[in-house]
Amino acid sequence: MPVITHAPDTGIWLLSTPRTSYALRIDVTGAPCHIAWGPRLTLEEAAELAVPPQPEASSFEGRPPVGEELPVDGGARFGPPSLQVRFPDGTRAFEWQPVGHEVEEAAPGVSELALRFRDRVHPLEVTLRYRVHDDSDVIERRTVLRNAGDRHLTVLRADSAAWSLPPLPDYRLSHVTGQWSAESRLHRDRLPHGETVLTSRRGITSHHANPWVMLDAGDATETHGRVWSAALAWSGSWRITTQRTPDGRAGVTGGAGHDGTSVPLAPGEEFTTPVFAGLYSDDGFGAASRTWHEYALAHVLPHPREIAPVLYNSWEATGFDVDEPGQTALAVRAAALGVELYVVDDGWFGARRDDRAGLGDWTPAADRFPSGLRPLSDEVHRLGMRFGLWVEPEMVNPDSDLYREHPDWVLHVPGRARTELRNQLVLNFARQDVADWAYGWLTRLVADNGVDFLKWDMNRAFSEAGWPGREDGADRLWTDYVHNLYGVIDRLRADHPRLRIESCSGGGGRVDLGILSRTDQAWTSDNTDAADRVSIQHGYGQLYPARTMAAWVTDVPNQLTHRQVPLRFRFHVAMAGVLGIGGDLTRWSEEELATGAELVAEYKRVRHLVQHGALHRLRGPEEEGPAVVEYAAQDGSEALVLAWQLVHRHGGPRGPVRLGGLTPGAHYRDTRTGTVHHAAVLAGYGLTLDLPSGDWASAAVHLVRVPARDDA
């Protein structure tokens, strides 16, 4: 069945994915309108759902606020506009006039529909783009605006897409909130009537919210129920508005920028929004998450099929006290532990002795690295590891040579104080000269020092977001900054194809599908406390795959929470993502080093399941009993179960957990005990976890399918 089909007699467009359908048409006014989003349909079946609009209940109602593909400002529309433009005559209304369409194969297995419109009065062209992959239920949408006139326009709001849900008896909204060191806290709440706005006004994705939502009727579980979700691929300020209308509908609109920002559009200029992708699933939150993970691995990450290495990072061991002898000693111990990537964190450059100076002067500190970084890099490579560095290209300390030479390079407003957060200011990456400067020193740093990996950090939000010297600078800043950030990373990776990059922003402040399309993993949180990480990782994994989730084992008492938890528990929590180690190995006992080496080796035996398997959340951290996750091989050949008992309550439930993703009728052997289980028992009745009593108990169970000839 073709992926994108059209019925000229009804005007219906049908987008078909492996398990779902999305239908729309252009109504009699010329506006693109939603018909259906859910289980698979034919064009004939979709036509049955394309009912004529109901007559207005009164003169106060106007057009329904949910149901258009991109609600505009104009006519009798009173909901949140997805598109709002100020024309030269001061008006803002937009009237749809269809001018054509194209269907094309954008790439092998990728089909794209472009619906072209213009305003009936002003020379503004709008194209709605839909992209469908033949191996995914995720539908990508974006909007392209073009000023076809000879006068400037101002785009006050340009969302990428609006998504409409069918009428349901109730609606529930799932999303994450948080703050620095407490990111990705999952919330599931009844959607209130009216508008609910999730946003970042910080210039980055933010720790405080993440640009995705899930909606259901309030009855979905991990394994059952219909779920609609949408995620924005953008790494700057953003806004997603969900609304529940009096007529029993719900919808979502979202895009780049926050309230009060705008985009100037010069004659002949185009503006393309980021992708706002959508997904329908009828098998609960777990299936929705797995589909998002598969989509990221297939169509977002630059090197999705690679196995991410076990890394060591020096930050919690040394702080700013970084020098060649100390790093070499740590590298020797890390290599003995089985580490494959050694990363030097903050403190290796310029006058950097604390967070008050040196940021922006990206040359190795001569007193700490007298021969530069190459000797350390060579030694790390000799030890059999890759070499990585922490960088923060978008920031500068006022106490730096760079700032003294270029004080105009930072975000600022003339006559206003320059607010320092963490003793630093934000470089204006929207300026091409700043972006070129960053690219220049980064590409030299990587080439001259054999750098295999960059931990790219960004440790504060925007303030005084001005661009003096440009009349439209304050408006262009918010989007041009992100586009130039992407451009620097793209150029750097083109120069150095073997380079791998981790996205970091004081932890999880810049995690989204946009940055993940250019990096290989993300630093989930600066909070490395294993107990807190169970909840943080639970929220992160609702949308983003474990292959991107960096997770460290660090020392106790934890630097932030002062909590003491066993080393094995810390490892088992970090093994749920891309395993890293951040403790001071010079202080680890011989017993701890031996245990660490054992657990690193254990992770290497199962990490293909974690990084490329299907995630099944068997019991959440908010439920009674231990939190449990399973990673199943896509072909059902093996599975890994990780369990963490956060707090032991005497007499509390510790019953079996039912596994998913197994081959029906097969048998599975526990690689540690040798016990053979029937798949039917594991899936239908559950696996009983052998957890020791007490707090902070944990377990890792690796199950391998027994070949049929060995079933006995």
XYZ file of C-alpha atoms in Angstrom:
712
model
C 0.000 0.000 0.000
C 1.487 3.403 -0.932
C 2.610 5.496 2.039
C 0.973 8.747 0.852
C -2.236 8.590 -1.176
C -4.793 11.115 -2.377
C -8.446 10.932 -3.406
C -9.127 13.861 -5.762
C -12.879 13.373 -5.533
C -12.955 13.861 -1.742
C -9.734 15.900 -1.442
C -8.475 13.568 1.282
C -4.792 12.935 1.838
C -3.898 9.718 3.659
C -0.517 9.099 5.258
C 0.025 5.435 6.128
C 2.647 4.068 8.507
C 3.209 0.384 9.339
C 0.472 0.427 11.998
C -1.298 3.814 11.819
C -2.992 6.298 9.514
C -3.166 10.077 9.386
C -5.820 11.754 7.228
C -6.461 15.395 6.298
C -8.115 17.455 3.603
C -8.524 21.058 2.491
C -11.968 22.393 3.364
C -14.221 24.744 1.356
C -12.482 27.811 2.838
C -9.065 26.568 1.661
C -7.909 25.699 5.185
C -6.112 22.382 5.773
C -8.179 20.352 8.238
C -7.577 17.224 10.247
C -9.704 14.100 9.746
C -8.160 11.178 11.615
C -5.049 9.974 13.452
C -5.094 6.450 14.769
C -5.434 2.846 13.512
C -4.909 2.014 9.839
C -7.531 3.247 7.356
C -8.139 3.118 3.632
C -9.050 6.249 1.695
C -12.629 5.017 1.507
C -12.746 4.505 5.281
C -11.199 7.902 5.916
C -13.903 9.517 3.767
C -16.527 8.206 6.181
C -14.860 10.264 8.944
C -14.736 13.456 6.870
C -18.090 14.707 8.085
C -19.246 18.262 7.277
C -18.565 20.778 10.035
C -21.328 21.289 12.552
C -23.166 24.607 12.401
C -21.964 27.151 14.924
C -23.778 26.836 18.248
C -23.833 30.615 18.618
C -22.194 33.767 17.345
C -19.750 33.564 20.239
C -18.102 30.261 19.278
C -16.474 30.673 15.852
C -14.442 27.875 14.282
C -13.586 24.984 16.611
C -10.169 25.700 18.157
C -9.043 22.102 17.495
C -9.227 20.466 14.089
C -7.069 22.559 11.743
C -3.629 21.421 10.671
C -2.168 24.823 11.524
C -4.616 27.243 13.186
C -3.979 30.821 12.082
C -4.807 34.249 13.388
C -7.773 35.390 11.372
C -11.500 35.061 10.918
C -13.631 33.630 13.704
C -10.740 31.770 15.355
C -10.251 32.293 19.074
C -7.869 29.499 20.084
C -4.076 29.742 20.290
C -2.753 30.514 16.790
C -0.022 28.286 15.406
C 0.744 30.912 12.755
C 0.645 34.639 13.388
C 2.257 37.170 11.043
C 2.362 40.965 11.184
C 2.132 42.383 7.658
C 3.429 45.806 6.557
C -0.018 47.359 6.940
C -0.149 46.223 10.574
C -2.729 43.463 10.060
C -2.194 39.915 11.296
C -4.970 37.843 9.749
C -4.077 35.008 7.369
C -6.473 33.435 4.855
C -5.593 30.101 3.267
C -5.428 29.925 -0.527
C -4.252 26.522 -1.860
C -1.755 26.764 -4.718
C -0.569 23.181 -5.219
C 1.015 20.077 -3.767
C 3.842 17.621 -4.369
C 4.524 14.074 -3.248
C 8.098 12.904 -3.522
C 10.484 10.240 -2.319
C 12.785 12.315 -0.103
C 15.111 9.323 0.394
C 14.837 5.546 0.021
C 11.919 4.506 2.209
C 10.981 8.117 3.013
C 7.964 9.831 1.440
C 7.110 13.513 1.776
C 3.941 15.487 1.112
C 4.121 19.244 0.565
C 0.868 21.238 0.644
C 1.407 24.737 -0.704
C -0.666 27.802 0.178
C -0.487 31.574 0.093
C -2.358 34.327 1.841
C -5.294 35.667 -0.180
C -4.170 39.276 0.317
C -0.459 39.450 1.141
C 2.489 37.787 -0.653
C 3.229 35.229 2.061
C 3.660 31.600 0.997
C 3.166 28.745 3.480
C 4.081 25.109 2.863
C 3.016 22.331 5.209
C 5.415 19.395 4.979
C 4.698 15.842 6.140
C 7.332 13.096 6.107
C 6.648 9.387 6.592
C 9.187 6.584 6.977
C 8.164 3.143 5.782
C 9.637 1.532 8.931
C 8.228 3.849 11.605
C 4.885 5.060 12.907
C 6.394 8.481 13.649
C 5.195 11.249 11.313
C 7.453 14.281 10.907
C 5.899 17.684 10.279
C 7.284 21.152 9.691
C 6.210 24.451 8.150
C 8.031 26.608 5.612
C 7.260 30.339 5.269
C 8.426 32.467 2.353
C 8.089 36.210 1.929
C 7.217 36.534 -1.773
C 6.807 40.311 -1.607
C 9.111 43.307 -1.580
C 8.486 44.469 1.996
C 9.542 43.041 5.343
C 7.199 40.839 7.383
C 7.387 39.841 11.035
C 6.534 36.292 12.031
C 5.123 36.554 15.534
C 4.498 32.830 15.849
C 5.350 29.961 13.533
C 4.653 26.578 15.045
C 5.871 23.504 13.227
C 2.543 21.693 13.439
C -0.733 21.313 15.292
C -1.915 17.834 16.253
C -5.600 17.034 16.801
C -6.960 14.193 18.927
C -10.326 12.486 18.480
C -13.135 13.179 20.935
C -12.479 11.179 24.126
C -14.398 10.919 27.403
C -11.422 12.396 29.239
C -7.831 13.443 28.572
C -4.597 12.997 30.499
C -1.328 14.817 29.858
C 2.072 13.197 30.394
C 5.232 15.323 30.429
C 8.395 15.905 32.452
C 9.429 18.811 34.636
C 12.390 19.524 36.879
C 15.335 21.772 37.550
C 19.113 21.517 37.622
C 20.127 18.148 39.153
C 16.463 17.038 39.273
C 15.532 16.722 35.604
C 13.000 14.509 33.834
C 10.476 14.044 36.644
C 7.496 12.353 35.011
C 4.013 13.802 35.609
C 0.709 12.298 34.482
C -2.207 14.580 35.255
C -5.761 15.078 34.006
C -5.681 17.676 31.235
C -7.578 20.753 32.458
C -9.971 22.676 30.244
C -8.385 25.658 28.566
C -4.750 26.004 27.542
C -1.752 24.396 29.222
C 1.581 25.842 28.120
C 4.923 24.072 28.444
C 7.861 26.254 27.459
C 11.473 27.265 27.812
C 12.386 30.951 27.707
C 16.046 30.243 28.466
C 17.565 29.911 24.991
C 18.127 26.185 25.594
C 15.849 23.172 25.849
C 16.039 23.549 29.673
C 16.096 21.362 32.770
C 12.627 22.583 33.703
C 10.579 21.039 30.893
C 11.289 19.000 27.802
C 9.637 19.545 24.388
C 7.445 16.478 24.221
C 3.967 15.525 25.407
C 1.852 12.385 25.546
C -1.940 12.379 25.731
C -4.364 9.589 26.496
C -7.915 9.157 27.774
C -6.708 8.599 31.328
C -6.934 4.824 31.052
C -3.653 3.933 29.336
C -1.047 1.822 31.143
C 2.430 0.648 30.236
C 0.974 -2.206 28.196
C -2.550 -1.154 27.179
C -4.421 1.835 25.826
C -4.280 4.471 23.122
C -1.552 7.118 23.395
C -0.903 10.140 21.163
C 2.454 11.889 21.511
C 4.510 14.632 19.878
C 8.138 15.750 20.209
C 9.902 18.882 18.970
C 13.405 18.654 17.452
C 14.741 22.001 18.648
C 17.546 22.987 21.037
C 16.608 26.591 21.860
C 13.589 28.274 23.399
C 10.331 26.530 22.569
C 6.645 26.425 23.378
C 4.075 23.634 23.297
C 0.434 24.451 24.031
C -2.078 21.723 24.794
C -5.719 22.675 24.944
C -8.925 21.018 25.996
C -11.960 22.606 24.463
C -15.557 22.912 25.720
C -16.766 20.779 22.805
C -14.839 17.737 24.060
C -11.665 17.864 21.955
C -7.970 18.168 22.699
C -5.061 19.310 20.577
C -1.411 20.248 20.669
C 0.524 22.962 18.845
C 4.233 23.545 19.202
C 7.331 25.096 17.771
C 10.481 27.119 18.301
C 10.524 30.373 20.240
C 8.665 31.533 23.313
C 6.125 34.261 23.957
C 7.398 37.692 22.947
C 9.921 36.492 20.369
C 9.498 36.943 16.621
C 11.276 36.221 13.353
C 11.872 38.974 10.763
C 11.265 37.826 7.204
C 12.943 39.919 4.519
C 11.765 39.953 0.879
C 12.533 36.588 -0.704
C 13.563 35.066 2.621
C 12.408 31.651 3.814
C 11.981 30.376 7.351
C 11.768 26.653 8.006
C 10.542 25.490 11.369
C 12.090 22.512 13.197
C 10.398 19.142 12.990
C 7.511 18.519 15.381
C 7.024 14.774 15.101
C 3.940 12.839 16.152
C 3.137 9.240 17.033
C -0.007 7.233 17.719
C 0.233 3.942 19.612
C -2.549 1.637 20.755
C -0.457 -0.537 23.111
C 0.188 1.855 25.984
C 3.031 4.066 27.102
C 5.598 1.295 26.812
C 4.916 0.719 23.128
C 4.934 4.482 22.503
C 8.350 4.777 24.156
C 9.775 1.839 22.236
C 8.570 3.323 18.943
C 10.216 6.662 19.771
C 13.415 4.797 20.662
C 13.356 2.866 17.392
C 12.743 6.091 15.489
C 15.705 7.815 17.179
C 17.971 4.874 16.444
C 16.845 4.614 12.823
C 16.360 8.245 11.805
C 17.820 10.694 14.346
C 21.209 9.667 15.760
C 24.224 10.059 13.456
C 25.783 6.696 14.420
C 22.946 4.770 16.052
C 24.217 1.232 15.551
C 27.547 1.792 17.253
C 28.138 0.371 20.703
C 28.920 3.293 22.995
C 32.133 2.780 24.984
C 32.462 2.646 28.763
C 33.911 6.016 29.734
C 35.739 7.531 32.667
C 35.404 11.244 33.463
C 37.831 13.008 35.796
C 35.526 15.744 37.179
C 34.418 14.301 40.495
C 37.925 12.984 41.171
C 39.881 16.192 40.529
C 37.566 19.180 40.136
C 39.682 21.967 38.647
C 42.934 20.417 39.923
C 43.896 19.018 36.531
C 47.468 18.270 35.466
C 49.305 15.723 33.355
C 50.675 13.493 36.174
C 47.328 13.299 37.969
C 45.391 12.527 34.798
C 47.922 9.911 33.748
C 47.598 8.145 37.105
C 43.818 8.117 36.805
C 44.038 6.874 33.220
C 46.162 3.885 34.270
C 43.579 2.868 36.875
C 40.691 3.474 34.479
C 42.252 1.242 31.835
C 42.750 -1.535 34.384
C 39.044 -1.257 35.238
C 38.094 -1.917 31.607
C 37.315 1.680 30.598
C 37.404 2.363 26.847
C 37.158 6.184 26.735
C 39.015 8.540 29.078
C 37.644 12.103 29.353
C 39.466 15.054 30.928
C 36.889 17.458 32.330
C 37.034 21.192 33.163
C 40.345 22.767 34.234
C 42.836 21.794 31.502
C 43.056 25.181 29.739
C 44.142 28.796 30.164
C 44.017 30.314 33.660
C 41.265 27.908 34.715
C 41.718 27.162 38.440
C 38.077 27.637 39.415
C 34.902 28.792 37.658
C 35.817 32.482 37.871
C 38.471 32.735 35.148
C 39.868 31.309 31.929
C 36.687 30.248 30.145
C 37.147 31.193 26.487
C 40.938 30.763 26.377
C 41.105 27.309 24.862
C 44.812 26.500 24.999
C 46.303 23.919 27.403
C 47.567 25.407 30.677
C 51.337 25.538 30.247
C 52.107 24.996 33.933
C 49.963 21.845 34.049
C 50.594 20.472 30.571
C 54.082 21.801 29.706
C 54.166 19.916 26.401
C 50.478 20.405 25.651
C 47.819 17.719 25.675
C 49.431 15.422 23.120
C 51.558 13.434 25.598
C 48.495 12.651 27.727
C 46.449 11.799 24.634
C 49.195 9.487 23.386
C 49.404 7.748 26.764
C 45.643 7.267 26.916
C 45.722 5.757 23.432
C 48.693 3.551 24.422
C 46.597 2.252 27.314
C 43.978 1.147 24.782
C 41.424 3.897 25.418
C 40.033 6.749 23.370
C 40.771 10.308 24.494
C 38.133 12.913 25.291
C 37.931 16.509 26.515
C 35.342 18.717 28.206
C 34.650 21.990 26.369
C 32.182 24.841 26.772
C 32.435 26.742 23.484
C 29.404 29.013 24.001
C 30.623 30.636 27.226
C 33.231 33.113 28.462
C 34.453 34.386 31.812
C 34.827 38.173 32.034
C 38.241 37.338 33.500
C 39.648 35.930 30.265
C 41.786 37.091 27.377
C 38.900 36.436 24.980
C 36.519 38.753 26.813
C 39.119 41.479 27.200
C 39.669 41.329 23.426
C 36.006 40.916 22.374
C 33.600 42.231 25.028
C 31.074 42.847 22.236
C 30.845 39.124 21.480
C 28.551 38.328 24.404
C 24.784 38.640 24.625
C 24.144 42.089 26.070
C 21.953 45.161 25.925
C 23.660 48.583 25.841
C 23.312 50.404 29.119
C 22.174 47.307 31.013
C 24.170 45.243 33.466
C 25.631 42.021 32.104
C 24.234 39.376 34.428
C 26.794 36.750 35.328
C 25.606 33.245 36.181
C 28.319 30.831 37.296
C 30.677 33.785 36.777
C 30.213 33.588 33.023
C 28.477 35.247 30.094
C 26.982 33.755 26.932
C 28.816 34.219 23.653
C 26.515 35.288 20.842
C 26.656 32.257 18.550
C 24.148 33.999 16.282
C 27.083 36.131 15.116
C 28.865 34.401 12.277
C 32.286 35.631 13.432
C 31.744 34.049 16.850
C 30.584 30.783 15.309
C 33.597 30.770 12.959
C 35.953 31.445 15.886
C 34.491 28.502 17.821
C 34.696 26.172 14.858
C 38.311 27.221 14.214
C 39.725 26.430 17.641
C 37.607 23.299 18.031
C 38.758 21.721 14.786
C 42.408 22.539 15.623
C 42.023 21.163 19.149
C 40.640 17.867 17.873
C 43.222 17.502 15.101
C 46.293 18.556 17.101
C 45.585 16.375 20.121
C 44.055 13.223 18.736
C 40.730 13.957 20.423
C 38.134 11.222 19.910
C 35.311 12.624 22.064
C 34.019 16.001 23.227
C 31.778 16.586 26.225
C 30.127 19.787 24.932
C 28.762 21.706 27.917
C 26.616 24.850 28.250
C 26.260 25.986 31.842
C 23.801 28.851 31.925
C 20.659 30.252 30.325
C 20.404 33.438 28.240
C 20.007 36.835 29.869
C 20.231 40.320 28.316
C 19.506 38.570 25.029
C 20.461 41.453 22.786
C 22.582 41.814 19.669
C 23.757 45.442 19.479
C 24.649 46.674 16.032
C 21.822 44.823 14.296
C 18.440 46.439 14.057
C 16.731 43.051 14.010
C 19.300 41.362 16.255
C 17.108 40.840 19.297
C 14.588 39.011 17.103
C 17.006 36.964 14.999
C 19.114 35.947 17.963
C 16.861 33.163 19.253
C 16.818 31.116 16.043
C 20.141 32.121 14.459
C 21.976 31.100 17.635
C 20.668 27.533 17.390
C 21.221 27.303 13.639
C 24.843 28.414 14.055
C 25.337 26.007 16.962
C 24.144 23.201 14.715
C 26.369 24.504 11.922
C 29.510 24.459 14.081
C 28.853 20.870 15.179
C 28.070 19.800 11.604
C 31.296 21.356 10.265
C 33.343 19.858 13.076
C 31.993 16.376 12.489
C 32.538 16.693 8.738
C 36.203 17.498 9.440
C 36.573 14.637 11.926
C 34.270 11.713 11.040
C 35.594 9.627 13.944
C 34.767 12.295 16.518
C 31.934 11.539 18.937
C 30.131 14.214 20.978
C 28.089 14.264 24.177
C 25.485 16.995 24.636
C 25.554 18.554 28.089
C 24.021 21.669 29.602
C 24.696 21.583 33.307
C 23.356 18.060 33.050
C 20.136 17.524 31.091
C 19.480 21.126 30.067
C 19.860 20.448 26.340
C 18.291 17.121 25.457
C 15.978 17.017 22.437
C 15.686 15.351 19.048
C 17.409 18.330 17.406
C 20.667 18.114 19.336
C 20.583 14.300 19.292
C 20.599 14.386 15.490
C 24.099 15.888 15.768
C 25.511 14.241 18.890
C 25.881 10.690 20.098
C 24.653 10.806 23.666
C 23.489 13.207 26.354
C 24.568 13.885 29.911
C 21.345 13.104 31.736
C 21.903 15.067 34.948
C 24.671 16.490 37.123
C 23.018 14.493 39.886
C 24.830 11.155 39.930
C 23.125 9.869 43.080
C 21.982 6.378 42.088
C 18.687 6.552 43.999
C 17.718 9.846 42.344
C 18.906 8.578 38.983
C 16.295 5.793 38.952
C 13.523 8.415 38.701
C 15.503 10.722 36.398
C 16.237 7.860 34.007
C 12.610 6.715 34.178
C 11.448 10.107 32.885
C 14.260 10.384 30.326
C 13.423 7.007 28.805
C 9.806 7.906 28.126
C 10.997 9.392 24.830
C 14.776 9.062 24.470
C 16.593 5.727 24.040
C 19.082 4.282 26.527
C 21.731 4.441 23.779
C 21.824 8.221 24.363
C 21.604 8.215 28.185
C 25.000 8.733 29.842
C 25.010 7.310 33.388
C 27.942 7.377 35.820
C 29.060 5.437 38.856
C 30.452 7.972 41.352
C 31.701 7.944 44.915
C 29.762 8.024 48.170
C 28.699 9.916 50.090
C 27.299 11.512 46.943
C 28.507 15.078 46.349
C 24.964 16.468 46.048
C 22.777 14.316 48.280
C 25.385 12.883 50.703
C 23.599 9.556 50.351
C 25.488 6.280 50.844
C 24.512 3.405 48.566
C 26.489 0.225 47.729
C 28.843 0.111 44.771
C 26.946 -2.746 43.137
C 23.673 -0.772 43.329
C 25.381 2.250 41.755
C 26.677 0.096 38.915
C 23.338 -1.590 38.314
C 21.600 1.802 38.014
C 24.240 3.146 35.614
C 24.119 -0.059 33.555
C 20.622 0.990 32.418
C 22.231 3.497 30.042
C 25.666 4.253 28.576
C 27.901 3.242 31.477
C 30.429 5.736 32.772
C 32.594 5.986 35.874
C 33.289 9.263 37.626
C 34.721 8.329 41.029
C 38.199 9.063 42.323
C 39.865 5.766 41.430
C 42.982 6.641 43.433
C 40.801 6.277 46.557
C 39.060 3.043 45.584
C 40.130 0.015 47.612
C 41.455 -3.104 45.938
C 38.110 -4.755 46.653
C 36.219 -1.872 45.021
C 38.513 -1.938 42.005
C 38.012 -5.682 41.613
C 34.220 -5.347 41.945
C 34.228 -2.452 39.494
C 36.226 -4.433 36.927
C 33.841 -7.371 37.337
C 30.777 -5.172 36.782
C 32.328 -3.327 33.815
C 32.958 -6.706 32.197
C 29.386 -7.756 33.003
C 28.039 -4.600 31.377
C 30.068 -5.215 28.237
C 28.428 -8.633 27.907
C 24.920 -7.139 27.960
C 25.293 -3.554 26.712
C 24.099 -4.459 23.228
C 20.742 -5.175 24.863
C 20.699 -1.908 26.809
C 21.788 0.240 23.894
C 19.848 -1.451 21.092
C 17.214 -3.602 22.732
C 13.544 -2.871 23.404
C 12.855 -1.259 26.783
C 10.047 -2.698 28.911
C 9.334 -0.804 32.122
C 8.097 -3.638 34.307
C 7.653 -1.670 37.524
C 8.111 2.067 37.929
C 9.984 3.831 40.741
C 6.717 5.261 42.057
C 5.190 1.797 42.565
C 5.463 -0.473 45.591
C 8.374 -2.871 45.447
C 11.610 -2.674 43.495
C 11.783 -0.679 40.275
C 12.390 -3.055 37.360
C 13.260 -2.581 33.700
C 13.914 -5.106 30.956
C 15.882 -4.750 27.726
C 14.884 -7.411 25.192
C 16.726 -8.225 21.981
C 14.729 -7.261 18.927
C 14.697 -10.899 17.781
C 13.734 -12.249 21.210
C 17.036 -14.113 21.600
C 17.940 -12.696 25.017
C 16.928 -10.191 27.650
C 18.416 -8.259 30.553
C 16.404 -7.480 33.676
C 17.646 -4.777 36.077
C 15.999 -4.313 39.455
C 16.599 -1.748 42.186
C 15.099 -1.824 45.670
C 15.215 1.833 46.717
C 13.838 1.489 50.232
C 12.983 -1.833 51.822
C 9.685 -1.969 53.668
C 9.193 -5.074 55.772
C 6.260 -6.974 54.410
C 6.111 -4.897 51.246
C 5.275 -6.515 47.876
C 8.158 -8.141 46.031
C 6.203 -10.323 43.653
C 7.259 -11.563 40.234
C 7.424 -9.277 37.192
C 6.047 -10.305 33.810
C 8.572 -9.975 30.991
C 8.016 -8.757 27.446
C 9.695 -9.231 24.100
C 10.323 -12.987 24.476
C 9.823 -15.666 21.819
C 6.587 -17.568 22.470
C 7.202 -21.224 23.267
C 10.943 -20.757 23.820
C 13.065 -21.464 26.875
C 15.521 -19.038 28.487
C 18.563 -19.817 30.614
C 19.723 -17.510 33.416
C 23.422 -17.069 32.620
C 24.335 -16.700 36.308
C 22.397 -19.569 37.886
C 21.843 -21.852 34.907
C 18.122 -22.035 35.664
C 15.980 -22.566 32.548
C 12.615 -20.773 32.349
C 9.667 -21.236 30.001
C 8.889 -18.058 28.023
C 5.192 -18.651 28.701
C 5.839 -18.569 32.452
C 8.081 -15.489 32.267
C 5.559 -13.590 30.128
C 2.338 -14.808 31.710
C 3.257 -15.350 35.348
C 6.527 -13.533 35.811
C 10.119 -13.810 36.975
C 10.751 -13.899 40.710
C 13.707 -11.664 41.487
C 16.299 -12.930 43.919
C 16.972 -9.669 45.735
C 18.815 -9.566 49.064
C 16.884 -8.035 51.932
C 17.458 -4.471 53.085
C 17.795 -1.112 51.414
C 19.643 -0.628 48.133
C 19.365 -4.202 46.972
C 19.810 -4.659 43.220
C 20.063 -7.378 40.636
C 20.965 -7.925 37.001
C 19.493 -11.037 35.364
C 20.695 -12.026 31.891
C 18.439 -14.496 30.095
C 19.500 -16.230 26.864
C 17.168 -18.227 24.646
C 18.055 -21.894 24.624
C 18.423 -23.417 21.141
C 15.527 -25.725 20.352
C 17.710 -28.841 20.400
C 18.766 -28.010 23.961
C 15.210 -27.545 25.275
C 14.748 -30.057 27.971
